[in-house]
Amino acid sequence: MNIHNPYAQDGVWLRGSFHNHTTNSDGHHPLSTVYRMYNDYDFFAISDHDQITVHSDESSIPTLYEAIEVSSPRAHMLLVDPPREIMEDYSNEFTIANYERLSRACVQHGGISVLVHPNRYFSQFWKLSDMLAMSSYTGIEVINGDGNPEYDIAFDKWDAVLSSGRKVWGFGNDDFHAYGQERRAWNVVRAKENCQKAVLDAMRNGSFYVSTGYGFDSIQIEGDTIVAKLNSSDQLDGMYKYATVFGRYGKVLHEQTGRFKEIQYRCTGNEGYVRFAVYLEGGSGAFSQPLFVE
Ligand SMILES: [Zn+2]
Ligand SMILES: [Zn+2]
């Protein structure tokens, strides 16, 4: 049995968000205000609709990326660190060919491509068949902090895409537009250092998890067993937790409740993939990437 662990590399844990808007598109706040709301983040991107917002020198956030949200009325796609040349013949027309062209240009440039808010059924969402028709993207936004739990959570689509045999990562972002939406969902990356390239390299390899307030200290493999160690302190260790281990088709492989610091799951070899979701008393969550089992 081979268990692929995306968390095997050493590094530092860094916090960031890629999907945020300013008054350059439909955000309520100018760039300088958005910087202040995220001033202690390690990395950050602005992703205005159908345009690249250029960063200013007013930010104290160490690592900044340019980004764009490709925003046809049908479905949205986030491109982080795209080449600026994509604007030369830019169109947000929703065809698989056009979205694939833009996604591929971003990924080939060293950036990442994320299909965002795939379950936002009242406006822009992704049909599963379109997600499967696209081939070059890095991942899916599984938690969009914009608001409605019925529309902005997409673990079902992620499990469906993963179960089709695709290897795509789960992302969490605020999709910040207005005060009150900031710092709800983010990504915690284990990267060699905090620089543009190291963070994106780590994310491409799946060395990150999605957080809404809780987290993992490490995820390791010991023989056939995956050991997920949770953020630990005297306070956290005494708090009640609810953990679920999911496999292919979203099957629940293991559940665990109580006051614990780690989760152990012994693989049988038939899981396809194994991913962890943990909630802390009060609701804060941490959601791992899949560990593929072959
Ligand atoms: Zn959007
Ligand atoms: Zn957005």
PDB file of C-alpha atoms and ligand atoms in Angstrom:
ATOM      1  CA  MET A   1       0.000   0.000   0.000  1.00  0.00           C
ATOM      2  CA  ASN A   2       1.267   3.475  -0.860  1.00  0.00           C
ATOM      3  CA  ILE A   3      -0.135   6.452   1.063  1.00  0.00           C
ATOM      4  CA  HIS A   4       0.818   9.763  -0.509  1.00  0.00           C
ATOM      5  CA  ASN A   5       1.251  12.384   2.204  1.00  0.00           C
ATOM      6  CA  PRO A   6       1.228  15.982   0.915  1.00  0.00           C
ATOM      7  CA  TYR A   7       2.315  17.140   4.392  1.00  0.00           C
ATOM      8  CA  ALA A   8       5.658  15.305   4.366  1.00  0.00           C
ATOM      9  CA  GLN A   9       7.831  18.338   3.650  1.00  0.00           C
ATOM     10  CA  ASP A  10       9.351  20.476   6.412  1.00  0.00           C
ATOM     11  CA  GLY A  11       8.621  24.147   6.652  1.00  0.00           C
ATOM     12  CA  VAL A  12       6.749  26.864   8.466  1.00  0.00           C
ATOM     13  CA  TRP A  13       2.958  27.161   8.731  1.00  0.00           C
ATOM     14  CA  LEU A  14       1.664  30.315   7.034  1.00  0.00           C
ATOM     15  CA  ARG A  15      -1.830  31.778   6.828  1.00  0.00           C
ATOM     16  CA  GLY A  16      -3.401  33.384   3.794  1.00  0.00           C
ATOM     17  CA  SER A  17      -6.371  34.014   1.568  1.00  0.00           C
ATOM     18  CA  PHE A  18      -6.542  34.415  -2.193  1.00  0.00           C
ATOM     19  CA  HIS A  19     -10.105  35.481  -2.964  1.00  0.00           C
ATOM     20  CA  ASN A  20     -10.890  39.067  -1.981  1.00  0.00           C
ATOM     21  CA  HIS A  21     -12.418  42.099  -3.679  1.00  0.00           C
ATOM     22  CA  THR A  22     -11.900  45.867  -3.578  1.00  0.00           C
ATOM     23  CA  THR A  23     -13.768  48.884  -4.930  1.00  0.00           C
ATOM     24  CA  ASN A  24     -11.985  48.199  -8.234  1.00  0.00           C
ATOM     25  CA  SER A  25     -14.818  45.710  -8.815  1.00  0.00           C
ATOM     26  CA  ASP A  26     -17.796  45.149  -6.490  1.00  0.00           C
ATOM     27  CA  GLY A  27     -16.000  45.286  -3.131  1.00  0.00           C
ATOM     28  CA  HIS A  28     -17.100  47.953  -0.635  1.00  0.00           C
ATOM     29  CA  HIS A  29     -13.633  48.995   0.536  1.00  0.00           C
ATOM     30  CA  PRO A  30     -10.527  50.372  -1.173  1.00  0.00           C
ATOM     31  CA  LEU A  31      -7.299  48.404  -1.316  1.00  0.00           C
ATOM     32  CA  SER A  32      -5.728  50.216   1.657  1.00  0.00           C
ATOM     33  CA  THR A  33      -8.660  49.259   3.927  1.00  0.00           C
ATOM     34  CA  VAL A  34      -8.582  45.636   2.801  1.00  0.00           C
ATOM     35  CA  TYR A  35      -4.850  45.475   3.602  1.00  0.00           C
ATOM     36  CA  ARG A  36      -5.517  46.675   7.138  1.00  0.00           C
ATOM     37  CA  MET A  37      -8.211  44.039   7.698  1.00  0.00           C
ATOM     38  CA  TYR A  38      -5.698  41.299   6.864  1.00  0.00           C
ATOM     39  CA  ASN A  39      -2.563  43.007   8.191  1.00  0.00           C
ATOM     40  CA  ASP A  40      -1.284  39.946  10.115  1.00  0.00           C
ATOM     41  CA  TYR A  41      -1.768  37.442   7.277  1.00  0.00           C
ATOM     42  CA  ASP A  42       1.390  35.908   5.804  1.00  0.00           C
ATOM     43  CA  PHE A  43       0.196  35.908   2.190  1.00  0.00           C
ATOM     44  CA  PHE A  44      -2.732  37.487   0.420  1.00  0.00           C
ATOM     45  CA  ALA A  45      -4.256  38.140  -2.978  1.00  0.00           C
ATOM     46  CA  ILE A  46      -6.776  40.558  -4.406  1.00  0.00           C
ATOM     47  CA  SER A  47      -8.997  38.929  -7.023  1.00  0.00           C
ATOM     48  CA  ASP A  48     -11.288  41.547  -8.501  1.00  0.00           C
ATOM     49  CA  HIS A  49     -13.794  40.480 -11.145  1.00  0.00           C
ATOM     50  CA  ASP A  50     -12.338  40.284 -14.648  1.00  0.00           C
ATOM     51  CA  GLN A  51      -9.389  42.561 -13.881  1.00  0.00           C
ATOM     52  CA  ILE A  52      -6.005  42.430 -12.197  1.00  0.00           C
ATOM     53  CA  THR A  53      -5.729  44.922  -9.333  1.00  0.00           C
ATOM     54  CA  VAL A  54      -2.123  46.052  -8.952  1.00  0.00           C
ATOM     55  CA  HIS A  55      -0.812  46.095  -5.381  1.00  0.00           C
ATOM     56  CA  SER A  56       0.364  49.276  -3.698  1.00  0.00           C
ATOM     57  CA  ASP A  57       3.167  49.724  -1.137  1.00  0.00           C
ATOM     58  CA  GLU A  58       0.697  50.372   1.724  1.00  0.00           C
ATOM     59  CA  SER A  59       0.549  46.723   2.808  1.00  0.00           C
ATOM     60  CA  SER A  60       2.385  45.143   5.728  1.00  0.00           C
ATOM     61  CA  ILE A  61       1.504  41.630   4.470  1.00  0.00           C
ATOM     62  CA  PRO A  62       4.838  40.037   3.470  1.00  0.00           C
ATOM     63  CA  THR A  63       3.715  38.058   0.406  1.00  0.00           C
ATOM     64  CA  LEU A  64       1.209  39.512  -2.043  1.00  0.00           C
ATOM     65  CA  TYR A  65      -0.118  38.016  -5.257  1.00  0.00           C
ATOM     66  CA  GLU A  66      -1.952  39.473  -8.155  1.00  0.00           C
ATOM     67  CA  ALA A  67      -5.086  37.501  -8.976  1.00  0.00           C
ATOM     68  CA  ILE A  68      -8.275  37.697 -11.002  1.00  0.00           C
ATOM     69  CA  GLU A  69     -11.730  36.170 -10.663  1.00  0.00           C
ATOM     70  CA  VAL A  70     -12.879  35.156 -14.131  1.00  0.00           C
ATOM     71  CA  SER A  71     -16.560  35.993 -13.793  1.00  0.00           C
ATOM     72  CA  SER A  72     -18.931  34.899 -16.483  1.00  0.00           C
ATOM     73  CA  PRO A  73     -22.590  35.001 -15.363  1.00  0.00           C
ATOM     74  CA  ARG A  74     -22.442  31.200 -15.265  1.00  0.00           C
ATOM     75  CA  ALA A  75     -19.391  30.148 -13.191  1.00  0.00           C
ATOM     76  CA  HIS A  76     -16.388  31.797 -11.568  1.00  0.00           C
ATOM     77  CA  MET A  77     -12.727  30.780 -11.570  1.00  0.00           C
ATOM     78  CA  LEU A  78      -9.952  32.248  -9.424  1.00  0.00           C
ATOM     79  CA  LEU A  79      -6.499  32.610 -10.978  1.00  0.00           C
ATOM     80  CA  VAL A  80      -3.675  33.418  -8.550  1.00  0.00           C
ATOM     81  CA  ASP A  81      -0.472  34.869 -10.022  1.00  0.00           C
ATOM     82  CA  PRO A  82      -1.611  34.802 -13.644  1.00  0.00           C
ATOM     83  CA  PRO A  83       0.651  36.329 -16.289  1.00  0.00           C
ATOM     84  CA  ARG A  84      -0.495  39.891 -17.019  1.00  0.00           C
ATOM     85  CA  GLU A  85      -0.560  39.006 -20.727  1.00  0.00           C
ATOM     86  CA  ILE A  86      -3.819  37.106 -20.192  1.00  0.00           C
ATOM     87  CA  MET A  87      -5.533  40.519 -20.270  1.00  0.00           C
ATOM     88  CA  GLU A  88      -4.466  41.098 -23.889  1.00  0.00           C
ATOM     89  CA  ASP A  89      -7.111  38.775 -25.345  1.00  0.00           C
ATOM     90  CA  TYR A  90      -9.180  38.383 -22.191  1.00  0.00           C
ATOM     91  CA  SER A  91     -12.768  37.217 -22.243  1.00  0.00           C
ATOM     92  CA  ASN A  92     -14.914  35.897 -19.409  1.00  0.00           C
ATOM     93  CA  GLU A  93     -17.147  33.962 -21.802  1.00  0.00           C
ATOM     94  CA  PHE A  94     -18.042  30.651 -20.219  1.00  0.00           C
ATOM     95  CA  THR A  95     -16.922  27.902 -22.497  1.00  0.00           C
ATOM     96  CA  ILE A  96     -14.742  25.055 -21.318  1.00  0.00           C
ATOM     97  CA  ALA A  97     -12.254  26.014 -24.040  1.00  0.00           C
ATOM     98  CA  ASN A  98     -11.992  29.624 -22.841  1.00  0.00           C
ATOM     99  CA  TYR A  99     -11.837  28.823 -19.118  1.00  0.00           C
ATOM    100  CA  GLU A 100      -9.356  26.054 -19.822  1.00  0.00           C
ATOM    101  CA  ARG A 101      -7.213  28.442 -21.899  1.00  0.00           C
ATOM    102  CA  LEU A 102      -7.058  30.976 -19.045  1.00  0.00           C
ATOM    103  CA  SER A 103      -6.518  28.332 -16.376  1.00  0.00           C
ATOM    104  CA  ARG A 104      -3.705  26.731 -18.348  1.00  0.00           C
ATOM    105  CA  ALA A 105      -1.983  30.085 -18.937  1.00  0.00           C
ATOM    106  CA  CYS A 106      -2.028  30.734 -15.174  1.00  0.00           C
ATOM    107  CA  VAL A 107      -0.799  27.287 -14.162  1.00  0.00           C
ATOM    108  CA  GLN A 108       1.962  27.322 -16.797  1.00  0.00           C
ATOM    109  CA  HIS A 109       3.061  30.703 -15.418  1.00  0.00           C
ATOM    110  CA  GLY A 110       3.504  29.091 -11.987  1.00  0.00           C
ATOM    111  CA  GLY A 111       0.166  30.216 -10.582  1.00  0.00           C
ATOM    112  CA  ILE A 112      -2.810  28.265  -9.336  1.00  0.00           C
ATOM    113  CA  SER A 113      -6.356  27.961 -10.617  1.00  0.00           C
ATOM    114  CA  VAL A 114      -9.379  27.360  -8.372  1.00  0.00           C
ATOM    115  CA  LEU A 115     -13.030  26.740  -9.300  1.00  0.00           C
ATOM    116  CA  VAL A 116     -14.793  28.932  -6.746  1.00  0.00           C
ATOM    117  CA  HIS A 117     -18.140  28.737  -4.930  1.00  0.00           C
ATOM    118  CA  PRO A 118     -19.186  25.677  -6.988  1.00  0.00           C
ATOM    119  CA  ASN A 119     -22.482  25.309  -5.104  1.00  0.00           C
ATOM    120  CA  ARG A 120     -23.767  28.893  -5.365  1.00  0.00           C
ATOM    121  CA  TYR A 121     -26.937  27.748  -7.073  1.00  0.00           C
ATOM    122  CA  PHE A 122     -28.748  31.087  -6.993  1.00  0.00           C
ATOM    123  CA  SER A 123     -26.224  32.710  -9.326  1.00  0.00           C
ATOM    124  CA  GLN A 124     -22.832  31.396 -10.434  1.00  0.00           C
ATOM    125  CA  PHE A 125     -22.107  27.742  -9.785  1.00  0.00           C
ATOM    126  CA  TRP A 126     -20.250  24.849 -11.342  1.00  0.00           C
ATOM    127  CA  LYS A 127     -22.017  21.871 -12.848  1.00  0.00           C
ATOM    128  CA  LEU A 128     -20.162  18.704 -11.962  1.00  0.00           C
ATOM    129  CA  SER A 129     -19.949  17.820 -15.666  1.00  0.00           C
ATOM    130  CA  ASP A 130     -18.151  21.135 -16.338  1.00  0.00           C
ATOM    131  CA  MET A 131     -15.770  20.536 -13.426  1.00  0.00           C
ATOM    132  CA  LEU A 132     -14.928  17.163 -14.915  1.00  0.00           C
ATOM    133  CA  ALA A 133     -14.544  18.661 -18.405  1.00  0.00           C
ATOM    134  CA  MET A 134     -11.935  21.142 -17.123  1.00  0.00           C
ATOM    135  CA  SER A 135      -8.492  19.594 -16.767  1.00  0.00           C
ATOM    136  CA  SER A 136      -5.827  22.069 -15.678  1.00  0.00           C
ATOM    137  CA  TYR A 137      -7.115  23.488 -12.401  1.00  0.00           C
ATOM    138  CA  THR A 138      -5.398  23.168  -9.029  1.00  0.00           C
ATOM    139  CA  GLY A 139      -8.432  22.908  -6.809  1.00  0.00           C
ATOM    140  CA  ILE A 140     -11.931  23.736  -5.675  1.00  0.00           C
ATOM    141  CA  GLU A 141     -13.080  26.333  -3.150  1.00  0.00           C
ATOM    142  CA  VAL A 142     -14.696  24.035  -0.575  1.00  0.00           C
ATOM    143  CA  ILE A 143     -15.458  26.828   1.893  1.00  0.00           C
ATOM    144  CA  ASN A 144     -16.401  30.287   0.657  1.00  0.00           C
ATOM    145  CA  GLY A 145     -16.733  32.652   3.587  1.00  0.00           C
ATOM    146  CA  ASP A 146     -19.231  34.866   1.808  1.00  0.00           C
ATOM    147  CA  GLY A 147     -22.053  33.534   3.836  1.00  0.00           C
ATOM    148  CA  ASN A 148     -24.773  31.025   3.200  1.00  0.00           C
ATOM    149  CA  PRO A 149     -23.967  27.524   4.427  1.00  0.00           C
ATOM    150  CA  GLU A 150     -26.394  26.081   1.871  1.00  0.00           C
ATOM    151  CA  TYR A 151     -24.481  27.643  -1.018  1.00  0.00           C
ATOM    152  CA  ASP A 152     -20.929  28.275   0.059  1.00  0.00           C
ATOM    153  CA  ILE A 153     -19.811  24.845   1.279  1.00  0.00           C
ATOM    154  CA  ALA A 154     -18.815  22.369  -1.427  1.00  0.00           C
ATOM    155  CA  PHE A 155     -17.320  19.245   0.126  1.00  0.00           C
ATOM    156  CA  ASP A 156     -19.848  17.175  -1.859  1.00  0.00           C
ATOM    157  CA  LYS A 157     -18.512  18.439  -5.199  1.00  0.00           C
ATOM    158  CA  TRP A 158     -14.937  17.938  -4.013  1.00  0.00           C
ATOM    159  CA  ASP A 159     -15.631  14.317  -3.045  1.00  0.00           C
ATOM    160  CA  ALA A 160     -17.351  13.779  -6.402  1.00  0.00           C
ATOM    161  CA  VAL A 161     -14.392  15.144  -8.374  1.00  0.00           C
ATOM    162  CA  LEU A 162     -11.861  13.254  -6.219  1.00  0.00           C
ATOM    163  CA  SER A 163     -13.890  10.042  -6.559  1.00  0.00           C
ATOM    164  CA  SER A 164     -13.732  10.350 -10.345  1.00  0.00           C
ATOM    165  CA  GLY A 165      -9.986   9.865  -9.959  1.00  0.00           C
ATOM    166  CA  ARG A 166      -8.908  13.516 -10.182  1.00  0.00           C
ATOM    167  CA  LYS A 167      -6.325  14.961  -7.798  1.00  0.00           C
ATOM    168  CA  VAL A 168      -7.483  18.450  -6.866  1.00  0.00           C
ATOM    169  CA  TRP A 169      -6.996  20.342  -3.609  1.00  0.00           C
ATOM    170  CA  GLY A 170      -9.567  22.046  -1.392  1.00  0.00           C
ATOM    171  CA  PHE A 171      -9.291  25.803  -0.743  1.00  0.00           C
ATOM    172  CA  GLY A 172     -10.904  28.140   1.771  1.00  0.00           C
ATOM    173  CA  ASN A 173     -11.331  31.846   1.105  1.00  0.00           C
ATOM    174  CA  ASP A 174     -13.394  34.731   2.389  1.00  0.00           C
ATOM    175  CA  ASP A 175     -14.501  36.078  -0.999  1.00  0.00           C
ATOM    176  CA  PHE A 176     -14.351  39.299   0.976  1.00  0.00           C
ATOM    177  CA  HIS A 177     -16.578  42.097  -0.320  1.00  0.00           C
ATOM    178  CA  ALA A 178     -17.764  44.001   2.765  1.00  0.00           C
ATOM    179  CA  TYR A 179     -16.948  44.540   6.410  1.00  0.00           C
ATOM    180  CA  GLY A 180     -18.010  41.490   8.441  1.00  0.00           C
ATOM    181  CA  GLN A 181     -16.930  38.962   5.808  1.00  0.00           C
ATOM    182  CA  GLU A 182     -13.230  39.128   6.633  1.00  0.00           C
ATOM    183  CA  ARG A 183     -11.174  36.354   8.274  1.00  0.00           C
ATOM    184  CA  ARG A 184     -13.839  33.643   8.154  1.00  0.00           C
ATOM    185  CA  ALA A 185     -12.061  30.996   6.045  1.00  0.00           C
ATOM    186  CA  TRP A 186      -8.414  30.740   5.053  1.00  0.00           C
ATOM    187  CA  ASN A 187      -5.594  28.427   4.008  1.00  0.00           C
ATOM    188  CA  VAL A 188      -2.730  27.321   6.248  1.00  0.00           C
ATOM    189  CA  VAL A 189       0.280  26.316   4.160  1.00  0.00           C
ATOM    190  CA  ARG A 190       3.400  24.455   5.178  1.00  0.00           C
ATOM    191  CA  ALA A 191       6.024  26.103   2.972  1.00  0.00           C
ATOM    192  CA  LYS A 192       9.812  26.174   3.017  1.00  0.00           C
ATOM    193  CA  GLU A 193       9.731  29.942   3.517  1.00  0.00           C
ATOM    194  CA  ASN A 194       7.342  32.833   3.131  1.00  0.00           C
ATOM    195  CA  CYS A 195       7.916  33.962  -0.430  1.00  0.00           C
ATOM    196  CA  GLN A 196       5.713  33.952  -3.528  1.00  0.00           C
ATOM    197  CA  LYS A 197       7.250  30.875  -5.093  1.00  0.00           C
ATOM    198  CA  ALA A 198       7.554  28.716  -1.963  1.00  0.00           C
ATOM    199  CA  VAL A 199       3.923  29.257  -0.944  1.00  0.00           C
ATOM    200  CA  LEU A 200       2.559  28.448  -4.410  1.00  0.00           C
ATOM    201  CA  ASP A 201       4.880  25.438  -4.780  1.00  0.00           C
ATOM    202  CA  ALA A 202       3.651  24.079  -1.441  1.00  0.00           C
ATOM    203  CA  MET A 203       0.017  24.633  -2.392  1.00  0.00           C
ATOM    204  CA  ARG A 204       0.427  22.944  -5.742  1.00  0.00           C
ATOM    205  CA  ASN A 205       1.742  19.920  -3.808  1.00  0.00           C
ATOM    206  CA  GLY A 206      -1.215  19.975  -1.418  1.00  0.00           C
ATOM    207  CA  SER A 207       0.858  21.004   1.600  1.00  0.00           C
ATOM    208  CA  PHE A 208      -1.926  23.068   3.165  1.00  0.00           C
ATOM    209  CA  TYR A 209      -5.271  22.766   4.901  1.00  0.00           C
ATOM    210  CA  VAL A 210      -8.411  24.879   5.118  1.00  0.00           C
ATOM    211  CA  SER A 211      -9.217  26.533   8.433  1.00  0.00           C
ATOM    212  CA  THR A 212     -12.119  28.388   9.989  1.00  0.00           C
ATOM    213  CA  GLY A 213     -10.244  28.740  13.272  1.00  0.00           C
ATOM    214  CA  TYR A 214      -8.719  25.379  14.150  1.00  0.00           C
ATOM    215  CA  GLY A 215      -5.741  23.491  12.751  1.00  0.00           C
ATOM    216  CA  PHE A 216      -3.296  20.639  12.459  1.00  0.00           C
ATOM    217  CA  ASP A 217       0.231  20.627  13.897  1.00  0.00           C
ATOM    218  CA  SER A 218       1.238  17.766  11.619  1.00  0.00           C
ATOM    219  CA  ILE A 219      -0.104  14.899   9.530  1.00  0.00           C
ATOM    220  CA  GLN A 220       2.256  11.931   9.371  1.00  0.00           C
ATOM    221  CA  ILE A 221       2.252   8.331   8.218  1.00  0.00           C
ATOM    222  CA  GLU A 222       3.390   5.513  10.496  1.00  0.00           C
ATOM    223  CA  GLY A 223       3.203   2.201   8.647  1.00  0.00           C
ATOM    224  CA  ASP A 224      -0.383   1.939   7.352  1.00  0.00           C
ATOM    225  CA  THR A 225      -1.650   4.495   9.872  1.00  0.00           C
ATOM    226  CA  ILE A 226      -2.212   8.208   9.271  1.00  0.00           C
ATOM    227  CA  VAL A 227      -1.659  10.283  12.411  1.00  0.00           C
ATOM    228  CA  ALA A 228      -3.154  13.785  12.436  1.00  0.00           C
ATOM    229  CA  LYS A 229      -1.919  15.853  15.369  1.00  0.00           C
ATOM    230  CA  LEU A 230      -4.178  18.786  16.201  1.00  0.00           C
ATOM    231  CA  ASN A 231      -3.233  22.260  17.375  1.00  0.00           C
ATOM    232  CA  SER A 232      -2.495  21.754  21.042  1.00  0.00           C
ATOM    233  CA  SER A 233      -2.359  23.879  24.199  1.00  0.00           C
ATOM    234  CA  ASP A 234      -3.690  23.478  27.730  1.00  0.00           C
ATOM    235  CA  GLN A 235      -6.815  25.341  26.654  1.00  0.00           C
ATOM    236  CA  LEU A 236      -7.356  23.520  23.350  1.00  0.00           C
ATOM    237  CA  ASP A 237      -6.579  20.070  24.745  1.00  0.00           C
ATOM    238  CA  GLY A 238      -9.410  20.390  27.249  1.00  0.00           C
ATOM    239  CA  MET A 239     -11.986  21.347  24.651  1.00  0.00           C
ATOM    240  CA  TYR A 240     -14.480  18.937  23.098  1.00  0.00           C
ATOM    241  CA  LYS A 241     -13.884  17.945  19.474  1.00  0.00           C
ATOM    242  CA  TYR A 242     -15.686  16.161  16.675  1.00  0.00           C
ATOM    243  CA  ALA A 243     -13.578  14.554  13.950  1.00  0.00           C
ATOM    244  CA  THR A 244     -14.588  12.706  10.801  1.00  0.00           C
ATOM    245  CA  VAL A 245     -12.340  10.779   8.439  1.00  0.00           C
ATOM    246  CA  PHE A 246     -13.743  10.653   4.906  1.00  0.00           C
ATOM    247  CA  GLY A 247     -12.889   8.409   1.945  1.00  0.00           C
ATOM    248  CA  ARG A 248     -13.992   8.007  -1.670  1.00  0.00           C
ATOM    249  CA  TYR A 249     -17.580   9.150  -2.441  1.00  0.00           C
ATOM    250  CA  GLY A 250     -17.570  10.962   0.897  1.00  0.00           C
ATOM    251  CA  LYS A 251     -17.855   7.693   2.804  1.00  0.00           C
ATOM    252  CA  VAL A 252     -17.383   8.127   6.546  1.00  0.00           C
ATOM    253  CA  LEU A 253     -14.451   5.879   7.484  1.00  0.00           C
ATOM    254  CA  HIS A 254     -14.093   6.885  11.115  1.00  0.00           C
ATOM    255  CA  GLU A 255     -15.640   9.270  13.622  1.00  0.00           C
ATOM    256  CA  GLN A 256     -14.202  10.405  16.890  1.00  0.00           C
ATOM    257  CA  THR A 257     -15.549  12.675  19.612  1.00  0.00           C
ATOM    258  CA  GLY A 258     -14.143  13.759  22.928  1.00  0.00           C
ATOM    259  CA  ARG A 259     -11.180  15.652  24.297  1.00  0.00           C
ATOM    260  CA  PHE A 260      -8.261  14.400  22.218  1.00  0.00           C
ATOM    261  CA  LYS A 261      -5.099  15.786  20.603  1.00  0.00           C
ATOM    262  CA  GLU A 262      -4.698  13.449  17.663  1.00  0.00           C
ATOM    263  CA  ILE A 263      -6.639  11.254  15.272  1.00  0.00           C
ATOM    264  CA  GLN A 264      -5.295   7.953  14.024  1.00  0.00           C
ATOM    265  CA  TYR A 265      -6.709   6.153  11.023  1.00  0.00           C
ATOM    266  CA  ARG A 266      -5.373   2.802   9.846  1.00  0.00           C
ATOM    267  CA  CYS A 267      -5.749   2.416   6.078  1.00  0.00           C
ATOM    268  CA  THR A 268      -7.101  -0.784   4.535  1.00  0.00           C
ATOM    269  CA  GLY A 269      -5.902   0.099   1.015  1.00  0.00           C
ATOM    270  CA  ASN A 270      -9.407   0.455  -0.467  1.00  0.00           C
ATOM    271  CA  GLU A 271     -10.116   4.051   0.565  1.00  0.00           C
ATOM    272  CA  GLY A 272      -9.036   5.787  -2.640  1.00  0.00           C
ATOM    273  CA  TYR A 273      -8.212   8.792  -0.495  1.00  0.00           C
ATOM    274  CA  VAL A 274      -8.465   9.776   3.145  1.00  0.00           C
ATOM    275  CA  ARG A 275      -9.214  13.278   4.388  1.00  0.00           C
ATOM    276  CA  PHE A 276      -9.801  14.697   7.860  1.00  0.00           C
ATOM    277  CA  ALA A 277     -12.383  17.222   9.072  1.00  0.00           C
ATOM    278  CA  VAL A 278     -12.195  18.366  12.700  1.00  0.00           C
ATOM    279  CA  TYR A 279     -14.444  20.758  14.612  1.00  0.00           C
ATOM    280  CA  LEU A 280     -13.633  22.341  17.914  1.00  0.00           C
ATOM    281  CA  GLU A 281     -16.215  23.098  20.572  1.00  0.00           C
ATOM    282  CA  GLY A 282     -17.699  26.391  19.372  1.00  0.00           C
ATOM    283  CA  GLY A 283     -17.546  25.482  15.706  1.00  0.00           C
ATOM    284  CA  SER A 284     -14.060  26.364  14.423  1.00  0.00           C
ATOM    285  CA  GLY A 285     -12.910  23.815  11.876  1.00  0.00           C
ATOM    286  CA  ALA A 286      -9.846  22.387  10.145  1.00  0.00           C
ATOM    287  CA  PHE A 287     -10.062  20.415   6.901  1.00  0.00           C
ATOM    288  CA  SER A 288      -7.123  18.460   5.500  1.00  0.00           C
ATOM    289  CA  GLN A 289      -6.305  17.696   1.908  1.00  0.00           C
ATOM    290  CA  PRO A 290      -6.849  14.131   0.729  1.00  0.00           C
ATOM    291  CA  LEU A 291      -4.065  11.612   1.271  1.00  0.00           C
ATOM    292  CA  PHE A 292      -4.289   9.302  -1.736  1.00  0.00           C
ATOM    293  CA  VAL A 293      -4.108   5.597  -0.961  1.00  0.00           C
ATOM    294  CA  GLU A 294      -2.957   3.250  -3.719  1.00  0.00           C
TER     295      GLU A 294
HETATM  296 ZN    ZN B   1     -17.491  34.808  -7.542  1.00  0.00          ZN
HETATM  297 ZN    ZN B   2     -15.407  36.695  -5.541  1.00  0.00          ZN
END
